[in-house]
Amino acid sequence: MEKETIVQPDAKREEEEGQGQPQNPPPELRRRLVVSLYVGYFLARWSARTWEFSVALYMIYLWPNSLLLVALYSAIESGSIAIFGPIVGQWIEGMDYVKVLRLWLMFQNLSYTVAGGAVVKLLLVPDLKSHNIPLFAILIVLTIVAGAVGMLSTLGGTILIERDWAVVMSEGHPPAVLTRMNSIIRGIDLSSKLMSPVITGLIVSFVSLKASAMAFAGWAIVTAWVEYWLFISVYNGVPAIVSSNERRVLRSKTKKTVEATTDEPVSVSIVPGTEEASREDPPRSRNGMFKILDKVSKSSFVEAWRIYVNQEVVLPGVSLALLYFTVLSFGTLMTATLQWQGIPTYIIGIGRGISATVGLAATFLYPLMQSRISTLRTGLWSFWSQWSCLLICVASIWVNKGNIASYMLMAGVATSRLGLWMFDLAVIQQMQDLVSESDRCVVGGVQNSLQAGLDLMGNVLGIIVSNPKDFWILNIISFATVTLAGIIYTVHLYHLRHHIFHFEKIPLLNKFLLKLLPSRGTM
């Protein structure tokens, strides 16, 4: 296939920020600092991935034979991110990096510690639900709220590292540097997704659920200080990050000054004889309803969405978000269903680990494909390869032989992760290339909010269809949504390139056509 490149809007960024690219090449990235970034990110993602897997096991244990509690937790978690995601992005954009680090790590680790402690209390008294319903309800609410706050804090850290620092650190370097950093960061996340369920599954299977909750809470306490030390060393050691922080602080101050100037009352001279008319017919903008609408339109939430919708990458972003409206992943609903079907916990953990391993392979394959067929087309090929693997999940609905259907479901999901994570990397890099520096965190916050909103819809669907026997319904709906996402991305690519495939660039097809066409000419 011919190479295609996405041109970065450098001139646009220079015009907006009043600064051109530095004339001298940027200093080489120090390996120690890059490794510190990766290690700190690994510790943070391990906590998030461990909780993501463990909470489904806790909830299905506390409320057996129903996905209700699992879906309720997931719905509240996704809802909080959907509502507050854009606002988090706005806060990060207007806040000093050091303050962001402190708030992120403090809230994330404190929340996970509280959630783990509440779970331990619930597990220590197995019959608490029947003997002390108020205390049981309080502990469940505490677990859900603390877990949601922890995941919301994790969102802030994800936006900071993936959408901002990775781009800033690679600026001025060859494009392959950013591609490699994206792949490694995604690889770290998937490694955590690979190992944490396996370890948690082994602890649960061979020790106890209580031991896993205690280990999780202890991990959150210990790693908070290590993570902060690693990230602050990166901040102090990379001049590009310090410069970016100075620019963001300046933008924030300028924005506040402009807003303060705009909000100042304007003196209006009154022409004699018009006072009465002014009293009788006040401007519509001063009416109560219009004031409310005006405030809503100027809110951080609406402003963030306005910025997002005006981006060139809105359709790829929507396609990626639609993939979250699914139960075809090793998420809480599918994990709880497999547990209900009698699949051992450690087998589920291993299955999730295999899934993450396949996804990890995407971080090695993506740079190779991206360098040869462009970011845009890598997204296309990776998406439809994912879709093809999910056909196995759909086929499992009609298999009624023991646990074969469950293993087919796990196999289909696991193999599809290669295409899924390559598509994820392709969309993220398109956003990094085409979104200006001043909008990166905002767009990242809205993108995560949109993904969480679709995830919330999936969990609400899980509440409606809460009987594990009816999981096949969720399977079909999820596959249909994935198909819609693929159509949207394909239409986006066709709109930009005016074609979908370069059939003439496929060597085997060329040879076949060369042999076929002369034979037709002799007829």
XYZ file of C-alpha atoms in Angstrom:
523
model
C 0.000 0.000 0.000
C 1.149 3.548 -0.555
C 2.264 5.541 2.420
C -0.037 8.216 3.680
C 0.745 10.728 6.356
C -1.348 12.860 8.633
C 0.066 16.367 8.579
C 0.375 17.935 12.000
C -1.090 21.458 12.181
C 2.185 23.019 13.394
C 1.502 26.331 11.741
C -1.883 26.512 13.393
C -0.361 25.787 16.785
C 2.312 28.445 16.262
C -0.288 31.033 15.323
C -2.494 30.195 18.333
C 0.282 30.091 20.870
C 2.433 32.855 19.440
C 5.434 30.556 19.515
C 7.244 28.694 16.764
C 9.120 25.470 17.062
C 12.587 25.800 18.588
C 15.383 26.312 16.083
C 17.816 24.056 17.953
C 17.028 20.324 18.211
C 15.534 19.325 21.575
C 17.796 17.619 24.103
C 17.876 13.853 23.953
C 15.428 12.174 26.293
C 17.321 10.801 29.275
C 16.704 7.098 29.632
C 16.463 7.255 33.421
C 13.618 9.773 33.268
C 11.730 7.864 30.585
C 12.034 4.679 32.651
C 10.792 6.589 35.731
C 7.729 7.683 33.750
C 7.030 4.122 32.662
C 7.509 2.628 36.140
C 5.283 5.246 37.800
C 2.605 4.682 35.185
C 2.849 0.913 35.698
C 2.290 1.233 39.463
C -0.745 3.469 38.924
C -2.271 1.248 36.249
C -1.691 -1.895 38.321
C -3.925 -0.500 41.058
C -6.658 0.446 38.572
C -6.552 -2.880 36.708
C -6.537 -4.900 39.928
C -9.615 -3.110 41.242
C -11.344 -3.368 37.867
C -11.006 -7.166 37.966
C -11.500 -7.727 41.694
C -14.651 -5.654 42.189
C -16.687 -7.992 39.958
C -15.643 -10.965 42.104
C -16.536 -9.130 45.324
C -19.948 -8.034 44.066
C -21.011 -11.403 42.660
C -19.945 -13.006 45.968
C -21.927 -10.502 48.040
C -25.023 -10.805 45.798
C -24.993 -14.309 44.241
C -27.031 -15.453 41.217
C -27.543 -11.932 39.885
C -25.580 -9.367 37.879
C -27.548 -6.558 39.548
C -24.921 -5.403 42.055
C -22.107 -5.771 39.525
C -23.993 -3.747 36.919
C -25.010 -1.143 39.517
C -21.389 -0.558 40.518
C -20.233 -0.362 36.903
C -23.081 2.015 36.022
C -22.221 4.418 38.850
C -18.529 4.309 38.014
C -19.146 4.911 34.304
C -21.743 7.592 35.063
C -19.330 9.545 37.238
C -16.705 9.523 34.494
C -19.286 10.426 31.836
C -20.491 13.422 33.851
C -17.224 14.657 35.312
C -14.791 13.542 32.578
C -14.960 16.789 30.548
C -14.667 18.844 33.741
C -11.613 16.838 34.828
C -10.031 17.573 31.455
C -10.745 21.291 31.888
C -9.290 21.306 35.409
C -6.116 19.558 34.283
C -5.688 21.991 31.403
C -5.865 24.996 33.719
C -3.881 23.555 36.626
C -0.198 23.373 37.479
C 1.343 19.959 36.716
C 2.605 19.451 40.275
C -0.848 20.156 41.708
C -2.390 17.708 39.231
C 0.065 15.015 40.320
C -0.687 15.543 44.009
C -4.457 15.505 43.597
C -4.402 12.524 41.246
C -2.237 10.283 43.420
C -3.818 11.329 46.706
C -7.418 10.743 45.626
C -6.681 7.572 43.660
C -4.759 5.733 46.370
C -6.876 7.016 49.271
C -10.076 5.953 47.481
C -8.734 2.488 46.710
C -7.618 2.062 50.311
C -11.099 2.964 51.583
C -12.788 0.706 49.022
C -10.516 -2.211 49.912
C -11.155 -1.695 53.630
C -14.929 -1.645 53.137
C -14.767 -4.880 51.149
C -12.697 -6.537 53.885
C -15.351 -5.625 56.448
C -18.114 -7.035 54.221
C -16.222 -10.286 53.683
C -15.352 -10.731 57.352
C -19.077 -10.910 58.195
C -20.609 -13.097 55.441
C -24.153 -12.944 56.840
C -24.149 -9.171 57.369
C -26.806 -8.729 54.656
C -29.348 -10.746 56.640
C -28.427 -9.536 60.158
C -27.646 -5.846 59.691
C -29.080 -4.486 56.458
C -28.316 -0.769 57.193
C -24.602 -1.465 57.826
C -24.454 -3.727 54.772
C -25.978 -0.964 52.624
C -23.596 1.666 54.028
C -20.547 -0.468 53.287
C -21.782 -1.250 49.769
C -22.356 2.455 49.084
C -18.917 3.288 50.518
C -17.301 0.672 48.295
C -19.087 1.921 45.193
C -18.437 5.627 45.836
C -14.789 5.123 46.804
C -14.207 2.922 43.772
C -15.829 5.479 41.469
C -13.711 8.315 42.908
C -10.616 6.161 42.478
C -11.399 5.506 38.822
C -12.193 9.193 38.240
C -8.812 10.105 39.732
C -7.198 7.474 37.512
C -8.805 9.205 34.532
C -6.993 12.422 35.447
C -3.658 10.618 35.547
C -4.353 8.850 32.267
C -5.104 12.135 30.510
C -1.975 13.730 31.966
C 0.451 10.971 30.986
C -1.058 9.569 27.763
C -2.485 12.703 26.157
C -0.077 15.381 27.419
C 3.317 14.352 28.769
C 3.958 11.740 26.064
C 3.328 14.350 23.356
C 5.349 17.063 25.108
C 8.345 14.784 25.709
C 8.414 13.688 22.051
C 8.034 17.157 20.517
C 10.863 18.020 18.142
C 11.888 14.377 17.834
C 11.111 12.112 14.847
C 7.452 10.938 14.702
C 8.583 7.397 15.476
C 9.461 8.527 19.029
C 5.832 9.373 19.832
C 4.619 6.170 18.183
C 7.046 4.150 20.295
C 6.071 5.945 23.510
C 2.384 5.367 22.789
C 3.059 1.672 22.184
C 5.096 1.272 25.373
C 2.538 3.137 27.498
C -0.264 0.990 26.093
C 1.931 -2.071 26.616
C 2.372 -1.127 30.281
C -1.395 -0.836 30.697
C -1.971 -4.192 29.033
C 0.813 -5.813 31.064
C -1.010 -4.694 34.197
C -4.222 -6.062 32.734
C -2.371 -9.300 32.016
C -0.683 -9.912 35.358
C -2.967 -8.370 37.980
C -5.971 -10.659 37.257
C -3.712 -13.719 37.236
C -2.209 -12.840 40.606
C -5.587 -11.824 42.051
C -7.163 -15.028 40.725
C -4.448 -17.133 42.343
C -4.865 -15.324 45.685
C -8.659 -15.762 45.552
C -8.479 -19.424 44.485
C -5.744 -20.587 46.836
C -6.040 -18.153 49.778
C -9.295 -16.169 50.008
C -11.253 -13.167 48.780
C -10.424 -11.386 52.051
C -6.705 -11.803 51.412
C -7.024 -10.255 47.958
C -8.901 -7.227 49.367
C -6.291 -6.753 52.104
C -3.446 -6.996 49.586
C -5.141 -4.444 47.336
C -5.617 -1.901 50.140
C -2.014 -2.365 51.306
C -0.696 -1.910 47.764
C -2.535 1.417 47.395
C -1.007 2.757 50.626
C 2.581 1.771 49.807
C 2.749 2.786 46.135
C 1.304 6.304 46.500
C 4.619 7.759 47.700
C 6.707 5.849 45.174
C 4.521 7.032 42.286
C 4.761 10.673 43.346
C 8.559 10.496 43.678
C 8.908 8.971 40.199
C 6.606 11.438 38.452
C 8.025 14.523 40.171
C 11.533 13.447 39.130
C 10.320 13.286 35.513
C 8.756 16.729 35.814
C 11.920 18.297 37.230
C 14.219 16.498 34.782
C 12.503 17.206 31.442
C 12.751 20.881 30.364
C 9.997 20.439 27.752
C 7.486 19.537 30.468
C 8.494 22.549 32.570
C 8.117 24.827 29.524
C 4.741 23.300 28.706
C 3.645 23.884 32.293
C 4.657 27.558 32.072
C 2.661 27.957 28.864
C -0.444 26.332 30.358
C -0.227 28.515 33.488
C 0.075 31.594 31.257
C -2.918 30.493 29.175
C -4.936 29.920 32.328
C -4.110 33.389 33.693
C -4.898 35.027 30.350
C -8.237 33.212 30.126
C -9.196 34.282 33.645
C -8.277 37.894 32.857
C -10.373 37.875 29.698
C -13.332 36.319 31.524
C -13.082 38.859 34.327
C -12.987 41.708 31.807
C -15.964 40.289 29.923
C -18.026 39.891 33.098
C -17.506 43.484 34.232
C -20.737 45.512 34.247
C -21.082 47.809 31.280
C -22.270 51.356 31.922
C -25.097 52.351 29.620
C -26.237 55.933 29.183
C -30.021 56.283 29.366
C -31.776 58.579 26.977
C -34.374 60.704 28.766
C -37.887 59.430 28.285
C -36.849 55.842 27.723
C -36.581 54.757 31.356
C -40.180 53.582 31.526
C -39.918 51.532 28.358
C -36.786 49.860 29.706
C -38.591 48.911 32.895
C -41.595 47.549 31.054
C -39.664 45.541 28.439
C -36.413 44.179 29.947
C -33.991 42.444 27.597
C -34.753 38.776 27.146
C -31.229 37.825 28.192
C -32.041 39.144 31.651
C -35.026 36.861 32.142
C -34.577 33.958 34.557
C -34.773 31.171 31.980
C -32.360 32.869 29.603
C -29.925 33.504 32.445
C -29.923 29.792 33.254
C -29.423 28.844 29.612
C -26.638 31.392 29.316
C -24.839 29.959 32.348
C -25.231 26.404 31.060
C -23.848 27.366 27.645
C -20.805 28.920 29.326
C -20.216 26.020 31.725
C -17.008 23.992 31.603
C -18.956 20.875 30.622
C -20.611 22.430 27.559
C -17.478 24.311 26.531
C -15.452 21.087 26.640
C -17.976 19.308 24.413
C -18.016 22.260 22.008
C -14.249 22.004 21.635
C -14.460 18.242 21.088
C -17.189 18.358 18.441
C -15.188 20.890 16.396
C -12.164 18.584 16.124
C -11.282 16.815 12.878
C -11.040 13.503 14.730
C -14.542 13.504 16.186
C -15.750 10.529 14.078
C -12.795 8.257 14.972
C -13.357 9.287 18.596
C -17.031 8.317 18.401
C -16.098 4.993 16.777
C -13.679 4.214 19.599
C -16.250 5.224 22.216
C -18.896 2.915 20.713
C -16.615 -0.039 21.426
C -17.260 0.580 25.127
C -20.964 -0.189 24.700
C -20.221 -3.895 24.925
C -20.049 -6.863 27.253
C -17.604 -8.616 24.899
C -14.604 -7.900 27.089
C -13.246 -9.283 30.310
C -15.140 -6.594 32.191
C -17.289 -6.919 35.281
C -20.410 -8.273 33.549
C -18.640 -10.942 31.527
C -16.416 -11.899 34.490
C -19.434 -12.292 36.771
C -21.293 -14.308 34.106
C -18.358 -16.680 33.617
C -18.156 -17.100 37.393
C -21.889 -17.920 37.475
C -21.424 -20.456 34.670
C -18.970 -22.348 36.833
C -15.674 -21.309 35.267
C -13.012 -21.318 38.048
C -11.717 -17.918 39.120
C -8.116 -18.676 38.240
C -9.200 -19.820 34.752
C -11.000 -16.497 34.260
C -7.864 -14.716 35.442
C -5.708 -16.718 33.021
C -8.188 -16.051 30.212
C -8.031 -12.363 30.933
C -4.255 -12.627 31.023
C -4.183 -14.318 27.610
C -6.467 -11.578 26.321
C -4.054 -8.951 27.586
C -1.101 -10.841 26.075
C -2.766 -10.766 22.668
C -3.430 -7.071 23.179
C 0.181 -6.599 24.193
C 1.238 -7.971 20.815
C -0.639 -5.029 19.294
C 1.885 -2.632 20.839
C 4.651 -4.323 18.824
C 2.691 -4.758 15.597
C 1.182 -1.266 15.545
C 4.439 0.693 14.936
C 5.293 -1.637 12.040
C 1.919 -1.219 10.340
C 1.692 2.504 11.089
C 5.062 3.171 9.453
C 3.978 1.374 6.287
C 0.294 2.139 5.693
C -0.318 5.291 7.816
C -2.164 5.796 11.076
C -5.538 6.163 9.376
C -5.396 2.891 7.445
C -3.893 0.983 10.347
C -7.073 1.887 12.210
C -9.213 0.498 9.381
C -7.435 -2.843 9.068
C -7.174 -3.343 12.820
C -10.860 -2.584 13.385
C -12.218 -5.121 10.934
C -9.804 -7.793 12.124
C -11.265 -7.268 15.597
C -14.788 -7.532 14.204
C -13.974 -10.838 12.485
C -12.775 -12.379 15.759
C -15.944 -11.331 17.559
C -17.923 -13.581 15.200
C -16.732 -16.455 17.434
C -18.550 -14.839 20.376
C -21.753 -14.624 18.361
C -21.378 -18.268 17.269
C -21.048 -19.350 20.935
C -24.724 -18.479 21.480
C -25.810 -21.560 19.529
C -23.402 -23.971 21.233
C -24.985 -25.978 24.057
C -22.256 -28.411 25.099
C -21.095 -27.917 28.680
C -18.623 -25.072 29.075
C -17.631 -25.031 25.398
C -19.755 -21.925 24.778
C -18.017 -20.132 27.659
C -14.581 -21.010 26.310
C -15.613 -19.907 22.797
C -16.766 -16.604 24.266
C -13.426 -16.155 26.037
C -11.491 -17.162 22.899
C -13.379 -14.723 20.669
C -12.831 -11.844 23.070
C -9.149 -12.688 23.595
C -8.271 -12.909 19.890
C -10.153 -9.684 19.103
C -7.883 -7.704 21.453
C -5.120 -7.529 18.841
C -7.264 -5.465 16.506
C -8.952 -3.561 19.325
C -5.774 -2.169 20.868
C -4.218 -1.378 17.498
C -7.354 0.583 16.675
C -7.155 2.315 20.062
C -3.540 3.349 19.382
C -4.448 4.564 15.888
C -7.240 6.810 17.167
C -5.130 8.165 20.039
C -2.295 9.058 17.674
C -4.696 10.805 15.294
C -5.864 12.904 18.241
C -2.301 13.650 19.293
C -1.377 14.725 15.756
C -4.441 16.835 14.995
C -5.479 18.376 18.342
C -3.688 21.558 19.397
C -1.691 21.715 22.630
C -4.224 23.976 24.328
C -7.044 21.473 23.707
C -5.321 18.135 24.368
C -6.450 17.605 27.956
C -9.957 18.887 27.233
C -10.406 16.579 24.247
C -8.937 13.707 26.252
C -11.407 14.358 29.067
C -14.392 14.458 26.718
C -13.232 11.333 24.889
C -13.028 9.423 28.166
C -16.378 10.889 29.188
C -17.972 9.674 25.950
C -16.432 6.234 26.407
C -17.686 6.102 29.984
C -21.144 7.214 28.853
C -21.363 4.326 26.398
C -19.987 1.986 29.060
C -22.704 3.286 31.389
C -25.358 2.423 28.809
C -23.928 -1.083 28.606
C -24.131 -1.470 32.373
C -27.692 -0.108 32.456
C -28.492 -2.747 29.875
C -26.885 -5.256 32.254
C -29.206 -4.071 35.026
C -32.229 -4.528 32.751
C -31.042 -7.933 31.531
C -29.625 -9.009 34.888
C -30.225 -12.764 34.624
C -26.947 -14.474 33.568
C -29.010 -16.901 31.481
C -29.880 -14.013 29.170
C -26.275 -12.974 28.540
C -26.731 -13.924 24.866
C -28.956 -10.858 24.413
C -26.137 -8.602 25.594
C -23.806 -10.502 23.264
C -25.925 -9.719 20.187
C -26.435 -6.044 21.086
C -22.714 -5.586 21.719
C -21.784 -7.071 18.344
C -24.275 -4.806 16.576
C -22.754 -1.740 18.266
C -19.237 -2.775 17.257
C -20.448 -3.127 13.664
C -21.880 0.403 13.776
C -18.542 1.740 15.046
C -16.745 0.100 12.120
C -19.146 1.628 9.604
C -18.615 5.114 11.072
C -14.814 4.829 10.930
C -14.919 3.441 7.388
C -17.128 6.335 6.254
C -14.678 8.773 7.880
C -11.754 7.242 5.993
C -13.664 7.273 2.701
C -14.563 10.938 3.245
C -10.875 11.812 3.651
C -9.331 9.501 1.019
C -12.268 8.992 -1.390
C -11.504 5.263 -1.469
C -11.202 2.473 1.076
C -8.707 -0.043 -0.315
C -5.784 0.101 -2.734
C -6.471 -3.188 -4.472
C -3.775 -2.468 -7.058
C -1.168 -2.368 -4.265
C -1.733 -5.980 -3.229
C 1.109 -7.965 -4.948
C -0.720 -11.297 -5.237
C -3.806 -9.595 -6.662
C -1.646 -7.731 -9.196
C -0.086 -10.946 -10.445
C -3.512 -12.535 -10.731
C -4.876 -9.590 -12.725
C -1.848 -9.527 -15.032
C -2.435 -13.162 -15.867
C -6.177 -12.732 -16.228
C -6.333 -9.601 -18.383
C -4.206 -10.857 -21.325
C -6.242 -14.067 -21.459
C -9.376 -11.974 -21.784
C -7.798 -9.999 -24.587
C -7.187 -13.125 -26.691
C -10.782 -14.278 -26.488
